[in-house]
Amino acid sequence: MSNRQTRTDVILIGAGIMSATLGTLLKELVPDWEITVFERLANAGEESSNEWNNAGTGHSALCELNYTVEKPDGSIDVSKAVKINEQFQISRQFWSYLVKSNLIRNPQEFIMPLPHLSLVQGEKNVTFLKKRFEALSNNPLFQGMEFSDDPRKLMEWIPLIMKDRKSNEPIAATKIDSGTDVNFGALTRMLFDHLKSKNVDIKFKHHVDDIKRTSDGSWELKVRNLESGAVERHTAKFVFIGGGGGSLPLLQKSGIPEGKHIGGFPVSGLFMVCNNPDVVAQHHAKVYGKAKVGAPPMSVPHLDTRYIDNKKTLLFGPFAGFSPKFLKNGSMFDLLGSVKPDNVLTMLAAGAKNIPLTKYLIQQVMLSKEQRMEELREFIPTARSEDWDIVVAGQRVQVIKDTAAGKGTLQFGTEVISAADGSIAALLGASPGASTAVFVMLEVIKKCFPQHLKAWEPKIKEMIPSYGVSLVENPELLHEIHTSTARTLGLAGEKQYAYA
Ligand SMILES: Cc1cc2nc3c(=O)[nH]c(=O)nc-3n(C[C@H](O)[C@H](O)[C@H](O)COP(=O)(O)OP(=O)(O)OC[C@H]3O[C@@H](n4cnc5c(N)ncnc54)[C@H](O)[C@@H]3O)c2cc1C
């Protein structure tokens, strides 16, 4: 037991993309605040934010069909797609600001331009896709989207998928070239390097065991140094719980009333990765399909070109599954340990309601490699088993809470939970995730530092010119921002095949 104690302005728990983003924003807004980070692993961006643990899609609703829902009258509700696209524009602006200010360099190491396609089969799905295209294509946020149900055109767009396709079913796709592949792991590491250069104290191999309020309203953390075994006490006026799947247990330990009656439902994931460079070279896009009936939205199958370790790669998945762990490097007792007297009824209600989903996830875990190959062959009819390996992806912990829709309702979004006095905040959930980290961390700032917002607004607007403005309602500003961020981030198209 050590009696090491420190006192800082801000503590960030977890070295993922969320803490990286919040730390970077705060360092720009109030450079003299002292910030300490505690991370249980040896490096930054090793859990969900790691490039191998997520799909790397810059989610802007260009191709994800679950963000546009068909209403009972047959029309398409695009409101969620517009919201997510606007949130991604905020990330693009902040990343551009960091590059322009030389705070991070070489944007091609974390973001690459890549066409985003939605692909469907069957008459009903083709009709849906066409209606979705009509609803989106005149919207300035989705400019440049094309639709085709002509197999010859599709052969040009996605040769690997169309080659040797035997099915006579109608098939159609939309394509938009302004999509991106984002290496969130690389970005997280770059942001932590930057924070280190700004004297942020980053403590790796430090596990936060407990969080308690002190008599003066600050927060005291009990932190275990995993190398020496020493237990330390660290105090801060503001704490952000950015522990990814590990956030819920820490939120529960804080004891704030806003964290009660909330549970977590862990969903694991797998990708298939292509080990044959000839196959990898035949595809250049992210192609999202439609989720199978009964499948959760995070298991929408997609075939993605990825840029990882300075190499073009091809990933298919994710296959969702069930594991009681809350982190990839977590414990088999995580789920059980998160059941508390205040959330037991919420958890039981969720358990009863989601038996089909749990069954589906367990069935998914049991799939053999050959069964997974069969799903891949719906995308690449000629796929050969020997060309593909399986990699384990990150864990997501979906929020369970009591809502107007009933007790124990499973949520698929992200949620910021904060104390009424703004002294502590936690991020729960994992979708749309890393792509919208800047928007979500600005929400944390709004909720937790309302007294500073007025003074901070000019700097926020310098970093994010569209802050507080709807881009869809200001197409000229959108055009200006889209063009300038594309130039700064190298998304204008010139180096599209830089790694090919
Ligand atoms: C399969 C899959 C696919 C995804 N695809 C996409 C995608 O295509 N696009 C997208 O935008 N998002 C995607 N996401 C979501 C995205 O990965 C997450 O939203 C994002 O990475 C979460 O970042 P984070 O910083 O909150 O968590 P993490 O990156 O998980 O970081 C949390 C950190 O906290 C640490 N930690 C936890 N508990 C403690 C503790 N007690 N003490 C100290 N440290 C602790 C962990 O070790 C970890 O390093 C995907 C996620 C998964 C799982």
Coordinates of C-alpha atoms and ligand atoms in Angstrom, one line a residue:
M1 CA 0.0 0.0 0.0
S2 CA 1.4 3.4 -1.0
N3 CA 0.3 6.7 0.4
R4 CA 0.9 8.5 -3.0
Q5 CA -1.6 11.2 -3.4
T6 CA -2.2 13.9 -6.0
R7 CA -4.7 16.6 -6.7
T8 CA -5.4 17.9 -10.2
D9 CA -8.1 19.8 -12.0
V10 CA -9.3 17.0 -14.3
I11 CA -8.9 13.2 -14.3
L12 CA -9.8 11.2 -17.4
I13 CA -10.3 7.5 -16.9
G14 CA -9.3 5.4 -19.9
A15 CA -7.1 6.1 -22.9
G16 CA -9.6 5.6 -25.7
I17 CA -10.8 8.0 -28.4
M18 CA -13.3 9.7 -26.0
S19 CA -10.8 10.7 -23.3
A20 CA -8.3 11.6 -26.0
T21 CA -10.9 14.0 -27.6
L22 CA -12.1 15.5 -24.3
G23 CA -8.5 16.0 -23.1
T24 CA -7.5 17.7 -26.4
L25 CA -10.6 20.0 -26.4
L26 CA -10.0 21.0 -22.8
K27 CA -6.3 21.7 -23.4
E28 CA -7.3 24.1 -26.2
L29 CA -9.9 25.8 -24.1
V30 CA -8.0 26.1 -20.8
P31 CA -4.4 25.3 -21.4
D32 CA -3.4 25.8 -17.8
W33 CA -5.7 23.2 -16.3
E34 CA -3.8 20.1 -15.0
I35 CA -5.0 16.9 -16.5
T36 CA -4.2 13.3 -15.4
V37 CA -5.2 10.1 -17.3
F38 CA -5.4 6.6 -15.8
E39 CA -5.4 3.7 -18.2
R40 CA -5.3 0.0 -17.0
L41 CA -3.5 -1.2 -20.2
A42 CA 0.1 -0.5 -21.3
N43 CA -0.8 1.8 -24.3
A44 CA -3.5 4.2 -25.6
G45 CA -6.2 3.0 -27.9
E46 CA -6.0 -0.7 -27.1
E47 CA -9.7 -1.5 -26.5
S48 CA -12.6 -0.6 -28.7
S49 CA -10.8 2.4 -30.3
N50 CA -8.1 0.1 -31.6
E51 CA -8.1 -0.2 -35.4
W52 CA -8.5 -4.0 -35.3
N53 CA -11.4 -3.8 -32.8
N54 CA -13.8 -1.6 -34.7
A55 CA -14.9 -1.2 -38.3
G56 CA -13.2 2.1 -38.9
T57 CA -16.2 3.6 -40.7
G58 CA -16.4 7.4 -40.5
H59 CA -20.1 7.0 -39.7
S60 CA -22.0 9.7 -41.6
A61 CA -25.0 7.7 -42.6
L62 CA -23.9 7.6 -46.2
C63 CA -24.3 3.8 -46.4
E64 CA -25.7 2.5 -43.1
L65 CA -29.3 1.5 -43.9
N66 CA -30.3 1.3 -40.2
Y67 CA -30.1 5.1 -39.9
T68 CA -33.0 5.5 -42.4
V69 CA -36.3 3.9 -41.4
E70 CA -39.3 3.2 -43.6
K71 CA -42.4 4.8 -41.9
P72 CA -45.8 3.0 -41.9
D73 CA -46.9 5.3 -44.8
G74 CA -44.0 4.0 -46.9
S75 CA -42.0 7.3 -46.8
I76 CA -38.4 7.3 -45.5
D77 CA -37.5 9.0 -42.2
V78 CA -34.0 10.5 -42.8
S79 CA -33.8 12.6 -39.6
K80 CA -31.3 10.2 -37.9
A81 CA -29.1 10.0 -41.0
V82 CA -29.0 13.9 -41.1
K83 CA -28.2 14.1 -37.4
I84 CA -25.3 11.6 -37.7
N85 CA -23.9 13.2 -40.8
E86 CA -23.9 16.6 -39.1
Q87 CA -22.1 15.1 -36.1
F88 CA -19.4 13.6 -38.3
Q89 CA -18.9 17.1 -40.0
I90 CA -18.1 18.3 -36.4
S91 CA -15.4 15.6 -36.1
R92 CA -14.0 16.5 -39.6
Q93 CA -13.7 20.2 -38.6
F94 CA -12.0 19.5 -35.3
W95 CA -9.5 17.1 -36.8
S96 CA -8.8 19.7 -39.6
Y97 CA -8.2 22.3 -36.9
L98 CA -5.7 20.0 -35.2
V99 CA -3.8 19.3 -38.5
K100 CA -3.8 23.0 -39.5
S101 CA -2.5 24.0 -36.1
N102 CA 0.2 21.4 -36.4
L103 CA -1.0 19.7 -33.2
I104 CA -1.2 16.4 -35.1
R105 CA 0.4 15.6 -38.4
N106 CA 0.0 13.2 -41.4
P107 CA -3.8 12.9 -41.6
Q108 CA -3.4 10.1 -44.1
E109 CA -2.3 8.0 -41.1
F110 CA -5.7 8.1 -39.6
I111 CA -8.2 9.1 -42.3
M112 CA -8.6 8.0 -46.0
P113 CA -11.2 8.8 -48.6
L114 CA -13.2 5.7 -49.5
P115 CA -16.5 5.3 -51.4
H116 CA -19.4 4.2 -49.2
L117 CA -22.0 1.9 -50.8
S118 CA -25.3 0.3 -49.6
L119 CA -26.1 -3.0 -51.3
V120 CA -29.4 -4.9 -51.3
Q121 CA -31.0 -7.8 -53.0
G122 CA -34.6 -8.7 -53.5
E123 CA -37.4 -6.6 -55.0
K124 CA -38.7 -5.2 -51.7
N125 CA -35.2 -4.1 -50.6
V126 CA -34.4 -2.6 -54.0
T127 CA -37.6 -0.5 -53.7
F128 CA -36.6 0.6 -50.2
L129 CA -33.1 1.6 -51.4
K130 CA -34.5 3.6 -54.3
K131 CA -36.8 5.4 -52.0
R132 CA -34.0 6.0 -49.6
F133 CA -31.8 7.4 -52.4
E134 CA -34.7 9.7 -53.5
A135 CA -35.1 11.0 -49.9
L136 CA -31.4 11.7 -49.4
S137 CA -29.9 12.6 -52.8
N138 CA -31.2 16.2 -52.9
N139 CA -30.1 16.8 -49.3
P140 CA -26.9 18.9 -49.4
L141 CA -25.2 16.5 -46.8
F142 CA -25.6 13.6 -49.2
Q143 CA -24.6 15.3 -52.4
G144 CA -23.0 13.1 -55.0
M145 CA -25.0 9.9 -54.1
E146 CA -25.7 7.7 -57.1
F147 CA -28.2 4.8 -57.4
S148 CA -28.0 1.8 -59.8
D149 CA -29.8 -1.4 -60.3
D150 CA -27.8 -2.2 -63.5
P151 CA -25.5 -5.2 -63.0
R152 CA -23.0 -3.7 -65.5
K153 CA -22.7 -0.5 -63.5
L154 CA -22.5 -2.5 -60.3
M155 CA -19.7 -4.5 -61.9
E156 CA -17.7 -1.2 -62.3
W157 CA -18.4 -0.2 -58.7
I158 CA -17.9 -3.5 -56.9
P159 CA -16.2 -6.1 -59.2
L160 CA -15.3 -8.5 -56.4
I161 CA -18.9 -8.7 -55.3
M162 CA -20.5 -8.9 -58.8
K163 CA -18.0 -11.4 -60.3
D164 CA -19.6 -14.9 -60.8
R165 CA -22.8 -13.9 -59.1
K166 CA -25.4 -16.5 -60.1
S167 CA -28.5 -15.2 -58.4
N168 CA -31.3 -13.8 -60.6
E169 CA -32.7 -11.7 -57.8
P170 CA -32.9 -7.9 -58.4
I171 CA -29.9 -6.2 -56.9
A172 CA -29.1 -2.5 -56.4
A173 CA -26.7 -0.2 -54.7
T174 CA -26.1 3.4 -53.9
K175 CA -22.6 4.9 -54.0
I176 CA -21.1 8.1 -52.7
D177 CA -17.5 9.0 -53.0
S178 CA -17.2 11.3 -50.0
G179 CA -17.0 8.4 -47.5
T180 CA -14.0 7.7 -45.3
D181 CA -12.1 5.0 -43.5
V182 CA -10.9 6.1 -40.1
N183 CA -8.1 4.5 -38.2
F184 CA -9.4 5.4 -34.7
G185 CA -6.5 3.6 -33.0
A186 CA -3.9 5.7 -34.8
L187 CA -5.9 8.9 -34.1
T188 CA -6.1 8.0 -30.4
R189 CA -2.4 7.4 -30.2
M190 CA -1.7 10.7 -32.0
L191 CA -3.9 12.7 -29.6
F192 CA -2.3 11.1 -26.6
D193 CA 1.2 12.0 -28.0
H194 CA 0.0 15.5 -28.4
L195 CA -1.5 15.6 -24.8
K196 CA 1.8 14.3 -23.5
S197 CA 3.6 17.1 -25.2
K198 CA 1.2 19.5 -23.4
N199 CA 2.3 18.0 -20.0
V200 CA -0.8 15.9 -19.5
D201 CA 0.2 13.2 -16.9
I202 CA -0.6 9.8 -18.6
K203 CA -0.4 6.9 -16.2
F204 CA -0.5 3.5 -18.1
K205 CA -1.0 0.2 -16.2
H206 CA -3.1 2.1 -13.6
H207 CA -6.5 0.6 -12.8
V208 CA -9.2 2.8 -11.2
D209 CA -10.8 0.6 -8.5
D210 CA -13.1 3.1 -6.8
I211 CA -14.5 6.7 -7.0
K212 CA -15.8 8.5 -4.0
R213 CA -16.9 12.1 -3.4
T214 CA -14.9 14.1 -0.9
S215 CA -16.3 16.6 1.7
D216 CA -15.4 19.6 -0.6
G217 CA -17.3 18.1 -3.6
S218 CA -14.2 16.8 -5.4
W219 CA -13.7 13.2 -6.4
E220 CA -11.1 10.9 -4.9
L221 CA -10.0 7.9 -7.0
K222 CA -8.5 4.7 -5.6
V223 CA -6.1 3.7 -8.2
R224 CA -4.0 0.5 -8.4
N225 CA -0.6 0.7 -10.0
L226 CA -0.6 -2.7 -11.8
E227 CA 3.2 -2.9 -12.0
S228 CA 4.1 -2.2 -8.3
G229 CA 0.8 -3.3 -6.8
A230 CA 0.7 0.0 -4.9
V231 CA -2.7 1.6 -4.1
E232 CA -2.8 5.4 -4.7
R233 CA -5.3 8.2 -4.0
H234 CA -5.8 10.9 -6.6
T235 CA -8.3 13.7 -6.3
A236 CA -9.8 16.0 -9.0
K237 CA -12.5 18.6 -9.3
F238 CA -13.8 17.0 -12.5
V239 CA -13.7 13.4 -13.5
F240 CA -14.6 11.9 -16.9
I241 CA -15.3 8.2 -17.0
G242 CA -14.1 7.2 -20.5
G243 CA -13.6 3.5 -19.7
G244 CA -15.6 2.3 -22.8
G245 CA -17.2 -1.0 -21.6
G246 CA -15.6 -0.4 -18.2
S247 CA -17.5 2.9 -17.7
L248 CA -20.7 1.4 -16.2
P249 CA -19.1 -0.3 -13.2
L250 CA -17.2 3.0 -12.4
L251 CA -20.3 5.1 -12.8
Q252 CA -22.0 2.7 -10.3
K253 CA -19.2 3.1 -7.8
S254 CA -19.5 6.9 -8.0
G255 CA -23.0 6.5 -6.4
I256 CA -24.5 9.5 -8.3
P257 CA -28.3 9.2 -8.5
E258 CA -28.2 9.7 -12.3
G259 CA -26.2 6.4 -12.6
K260 CA -28.9 4.3 -10.9
H261 CA -31.4 2.0 -12.7
I262 CA -29.0 1.5 -15.6
G263 CA -27.6 -1.8 -16.8
G264 CA -25.3 -3.0 -19.5
F265 CA -25.7 -5.6 -22.2
P266 CA -22.4 -6.8 -23.6
V267 CA -22.1 -7.7 -27.3
S268 CA -18.9 -9.2 -28.6
G269 CA -17.7 -9.1 -32.2
L270 CA -15.6 -10.9 -34.8
F271 CA -14.3 -9.9 -38.2
M272 CA -12.9 -12.0 -41.1
V273 CA -9.7 -10.5 -42.5
C274 CA -8.5 -11.4 -46.0
N275 CA -4.9 -12.6 -46.2
N276 CA -4.7 -12.7 -50.0
P277 CA -3.3 -9.5 -51.5
D278 CA -4.8 -10.3 -54.9
V279 CA -8.3 -10.4 -53.5
V280 CA -7.7 -7.2 -51.4
A281 CA -6.6 -5.4 -54.5
Q282 CA -10.0 -6.1 -56.2
H283 CA -12.1 -4.1 -53.8
H284 CA -12.1 -0.4 -53.0
A285 CA -15.1 0.6 -50.9
K286 CA -17.1 0.1 -47.7
V287 CA -20.2 -1.9 -48.7
Y288 CA -22.9 -2.1 -46.2
G289 CA -25.8 -4.6 -46.5
K290 CA -29.0 -5.0 -44.6
A291 CA -29.2 -6.7 -41.1
K292 CA -30.9 -10.1 -41.1
V293 CA -34.4 -10.2 -39.5
G294 CA -33.9 -10.4 -35.7
A295 CA -30.3 -9.3 -35.9
P296 CA -29.2 -6.3 -33.8
P297 CA -28.2 -3.1 -35.8
M298 CA -24.5 -3.6 -34.8
S299 CA -24.3 -6.8 -36.8
V300 CA -25.2 -5.3 -40.2
P301 CA -22.7 -7.2 -42.5
H302 CA -20.3 -5.1 -44.5
L303 CA -17.2 -5.6 -46.6
D304 CA -14.7 -2.9 -46.1
T305 CA -11.4 -1.8 -47.5
R306 CA -9.4 -0.7 -44.5
Y307 CA -6.0 1.1 -44.1
I308 CA -4.2 -0.5 -41.2
D309 CA -0.5 -0.5 -40.5
N310 CA 0.1 1.5 -43.7
K311 CA -1.4 -1.3 -45.8
K312 CA -4.7 -1.8 -47.7
T313 CA -6.7 -4.6 -46.0
L314 CA -10.1 -6.2 -46.5
L315 CA -12.4 -7.0 -43.5
F316 CA -15.8 -8.6 -43.5
G317 CA -18.2 -8.6 -40.5
P318 CA -18.8 -7.9 -37.8
F319 CA -20.3 -11.2 -36.5
A320 CA -22.0 -10.2 -33.2
G321 CA -21.8 -12.6 -30.3
F322 CA -22.4 -12.9 -26.6
S323 CA -19.7 -12.7 -23.9
P324 CA -20.2 -11.6 -20.3
K325 CA -17.1 -9.4 -20.5
F326 CA -17.5 -5.6 -20.6
L327 CA -14.0 -5.1 -22.2
K328 CA -12.1 -7.3 -24.6
N329 CA -9.4 -7.5 -21.8
G330 CA -12.2 -7.7 -19.2
S331 CA -13.4 -10.4 -16.8
M332 CA -16.0 -13.1 -17.2
F333 CA -17.7 -11.7 -14.0
D334 CA -18.3 -8.2 -15.5
L335 CA -21.9 -8.7 -16.3
L336 CA -22.8 -10.4 -13.0
G337 CA -20.9 -7.8 -11.1
S338 CA -22.9 -5.0 -12.7
V339 CA -26.2 -6.2 -11.3
K340 CA -27.0 -4.0 -8.3
P341 CA -30.0 -3.7 -6.0
D342 CA -31.1 -0.5 -8.0
N343 CA -30.9 -2.0 -11.4
V344 CA -31.8 -5.7 -10.8
L345 CA -35.4 -5.2 -11.9
T346 CA -34.3 -3.2 -15.0
M347 CA -31.8 -6.0 -15.9
L348 CA -34.4 -8.8 -15.3
A349 CA -36.9 -7.0 -17.5
A350 CA -34.3 -6.6 -20.2
G351 CA -33.3 -10.3 -19.9
A352 CA -36.9 -11.4 -20.3
K353 CA -37.5 -9.1 -23.3
N354 CA -34.3 -9.9 -25.1
I355 CA -34.3 -13.7 -25.0
P356 CA -34.5 -13.9 -28.8
L357 CA -31.6 -11.5 -29.1
T358 CA -29.5 -13.4 -26.5
K359 CA -30.3 -16.7 -28.4
Y360 CA -29.3 -15.1 -31.7
L361 CA -26.0 -13.8 -30.2
I362 CA -25.2 -17.3 -28.7
Q363 CA -26.0 -18.9 -32.0
Q364 CA -23.6 -16.4 -33.7
V365 CA -20.8 -17.4 -31.3
M366 CA -21.3 -21.0 -32.2
L367 CA -20.9 -20.5 -36.0
S368 CA -18.1 -22.5 -37.5
K369 CA -15.6 -20.9 -39.9
E370 CA -17.4 -22.5 -42.9
Q371 CA -20.8 -21.1 -41.8
R372 CA -19.2 -17.6 -41.5
M373 CA -17.7 -18.2 -45.0
E374 CA -21.3 -18.8 -46.3
E375 CA -22.3 -15.4 -45.0
L376 CA -19.3 -13.9 -46.7
R377 CA -20.2 -15.6 -50.0
E378 CA -23.4 -13.6 -50.0
F379 CA -21.0 -10.7 -50.6
I380 CA -18.1 -12.4 -52.5
P381 CA -19.6 -15.5 -54.2
T382 CA -16.1 -16.8 -55.0
A383 CA -14.6 -16.4 -51.5
R384 CA -12.2 -19.2 -50.6
S385 CA -11.8 -20.3 -47.0
E386 CA -8.0 -20.3 -47.1
D387 CA -7.9 -16.6 -48.0
W388 CA -9.7 -15.5 -44.8
D389 CA -8.8 -15.5 -41.1
I390 CA -10.8 -14.6 -38.0
V391 CA -9.9 -11.7 -35.7
V392 CA -11.7 -10.9 -32.4
A393 CA -13.1 -7.4 -32.4
G394 CA -13.9 -5.1 -29.4
Q395 CA -16.7 -5.4 -26.9
R396 CA -19.7 -3.1 -26.9
V397 CA -21.8 -2.6 -23.8
Q398 CA -25.3 -1.4 -24.8
V399 CA -27.2 0.6 -22.3
I400 CA -30.3 -0.9 -20.6
K401 CA -32.6 1.5 -18.9
D402 CA -36.3 2.2 -18.1
T403 CA -37.8 4.4 -20.8
A404 CA -41.3 5.3 -22.0
A405 CA -41.0 2.2 -24.2
G406 CA -40.9 0.1 -20.9
K407 CA -38.7 -1.2 -18.2
G408 CA -35.4 -2.6 -19.1
T409 CA -35.3 -1.3 -22.7
L410 CA -32.1 -1.9 -24.7
Q411 CA -30.6 1.2 -26.2
F412 CA -28.3 1.2 -29.3
G413 CA -26.9 4.7 -29.1
T414 CA -24.4 6.5 -26.9
E415 CA -25.3 8.3 -23.7
V416 CA -23.6 10.9 -21.5
I417 CA -24.6 10.5 -17.9
S418 CA -23.5 13.3 -15.6
A419 CA -24.0 14.5 -12.1
A420 CA -26.3 17.5 -11.5
D421 CA -23.4 19.7 -10.5
G422 CA -21.3 18.7 -13.5
S423 CA -18.4 17.4 -11.5
I424 CA -18.4 13.9 -13.0
A425 CA -19.6 12.5 -16.4
A426 CA -19.5 9.0 -18.0
L427 CA -20.0 7.9 -21.5
L428 CA -22.0 4.7 -22.0
G429 CA -22.9 2.8 -25.2
A430 CA -21.0 2.5 -28.4
S431 CA -22.9 3.7 -31.4
P432 CA -22.3 5.6 -33.7
G433 CA -19.3 5.7 -31.6
A434 CA -15.8 7.0 -32.3
S435 CA -16.9 9.0 -35.4
T436 CA -19.0 11.3 -33.3
A437 CA -16.5 11.6 -30.4
V438 CA -16.1 15.4 -30.9
F439 CA -19.9 16.0 -30.8
V440 CA -20.3 13.8 -27.8
M441 CA -17.4 15.3 -25.9
L442 CA -18.8 18.8 -26.7
E443 CA -22.0 17.5 -25.0
V444 CA -19.9 16.6 -21.9
I445 CA -18.5 20.1 -21.9
K446 CA -21.9 21.7 -22.2
K447 CA -23.4 19.6 -19.4
C448 CA -20.4 19.9 -17.0
F449 CA -19.0 23.4 -17.6
P450 CA -22.0 25.6 -18.4
Q451 CA -20.5 28.4 -16.4
H452 CA -17.5 28.6 -18.8
L453 CA -19.4 28.1 -22.1
K454 CA -19.8 31.8 -23.0
A455 CA -16.1 32.5 -22.5
W456 CA -15.1 29.4 -24.4
E457 CA -17.5 29.8 -27.3
P458 CA -15.2 31.9 -29.6
K459 CA -12.4 29.3 -29.3
I460 CA -14.9 26.5 -29.9
K461 CA -16.1 28.3 -33.1
E462 CA -12.5 28.8 -34.2
M463 CA -12.0 25.0 -33.9
I464 CA -15.5 24.1 -35.2
P465 CA -16.8 26.9 -37.5
S466 CA -20.3 25.2 -37.7
Y467 CA -20.7 25.0 -33.9
G468 CA -24.3 25.7 -33.0
V469 CA -25.3 26.0 -36.7
S470 CA -27.3 23.4 -38.7
L471 CA -25.3 22.6 -41.8
V472 CA -28.3 21.1 -43.7
E473 CA -29.9 24.6 -43.4
N474 CA -26.8 26.4 -44.4
P475 CA -25.6 24.7 -47.6
E476 CA -23.1 27.4 -48.4
L477 CA -21.3 27.0 -45.1
L478 CA -21.5 23.2 -45.6
H479 CA -19.8 23.5 -49.0
E480 CA -17.1 25.7 -47.6
I481 CA -16.4 23.4 -44.6
H482 CA -16.6 20.3 -46.7
T483 CA -14.1 21.6 -49.2
S484 CA -11.7 23.0 -46.7
T485 CA -11.7 19.9 -44.4
A486 CA -11.3 17.7 -47.5
R487 CA -8.2 19.7 -48.5
T488 CA -6.7 19.7 -45.0
L489 CA -7.4 16.0 -44.3
G490 CA -6.3 14.9 -47.8
L491 CA -9.8 13.7 -48.7
A492 CA -10.1 15.5 -52.0
G493 CA -9.4 12.3 -53.9
E494 CA -5.9 12.7 -55.3
K495 CA -4.2 10.1 -53.1
Q496 CA -7.1 7.7 -53.1
Y497 CA -4.9 4.8 -54.0
A498 CA -1.8 5.9 -52.0
Y499 CA -1.5 2.5 -50.3
A500 CA -2.7 0.3 -53.1
Ligands
LIG1 C1 -17.0 -4.3 -33.4 C2 -17.1 -2.8 -33.3 C3 -17.2 -2.1 -34.4 C4 -17.2 -0.7 -34.3 N1 -17.2 0.0 -35.5 C5 -17.2 1.4 -35.4 C6 -17.1 2.1 -36.6 O1 -17.0 1.6 -37.7 N2 -17.1 3.5 -36.5 C7 -17.2 4.1 -35.3 O2 -17.2 5.4 -35.3 N3 -17.3 3.4 -34.2 C8 -17.3 2.1 -34.2 N4 -17.3 1.4 -33.0 C9 -17.5 2.1 -31.7 C10 -16.2 2.7 -31.3 O3 -15.1 1.7 -31.4 C11 -16.3 3.1 -29.8 O4 -17.5 3.9 -29.7 C12 -15.1 3.9 -29.3 O5 -13.9 3.3 -29.6 C13 -15.3 4.0 -27.8 O6 -14.2 4.8 -27.3 P1 -13.9 4.9 -25.8 O7 -12.8 5.8 -25.6 O8 -15.2 5.2 -25.1 O9 -13.6 3.4 -25.3 P2 -12.3 2.5 -25.5 O10 -11.6 2.7 -26.7 O11 -12.8 1.1 -25.2 O12 -11.4 2.9 -24.3 C14 -11.7 2.8 -22.9 C15 -10.4 2.6 -22.2 O13 -10.7 2.6 -20.8 C16 -9.8 1.7 -20.1 N5 -10.4 1.3 -18.9 C17 -11.6 0.7 -18.6 N6 -11.8 0.6 -17.3 C18 -10.8 1.1 -16.7 C19 -10.4 1.3 -15.3 N7 -11.2 0.9 -14.3 N8 -9.2 1.9 -15.0 C20 -8.4 2.3 -16.0 N9 -8.7 2.2 -17.3 C21 -9.9 1.6 -17.6 C22 -9.7 0.5 -21.1 O14 -8.6 -0.3 -20.9 C23 -9.7 1.3 -22.5 O15 -8.4 1.5 -22.9 C24 -17.2 0.0 -33.1 C25 -17.1 -0.8 -31.9 C26 -17.0 -2.2 -32.0 C27 -16.8 -3.0 -30.7

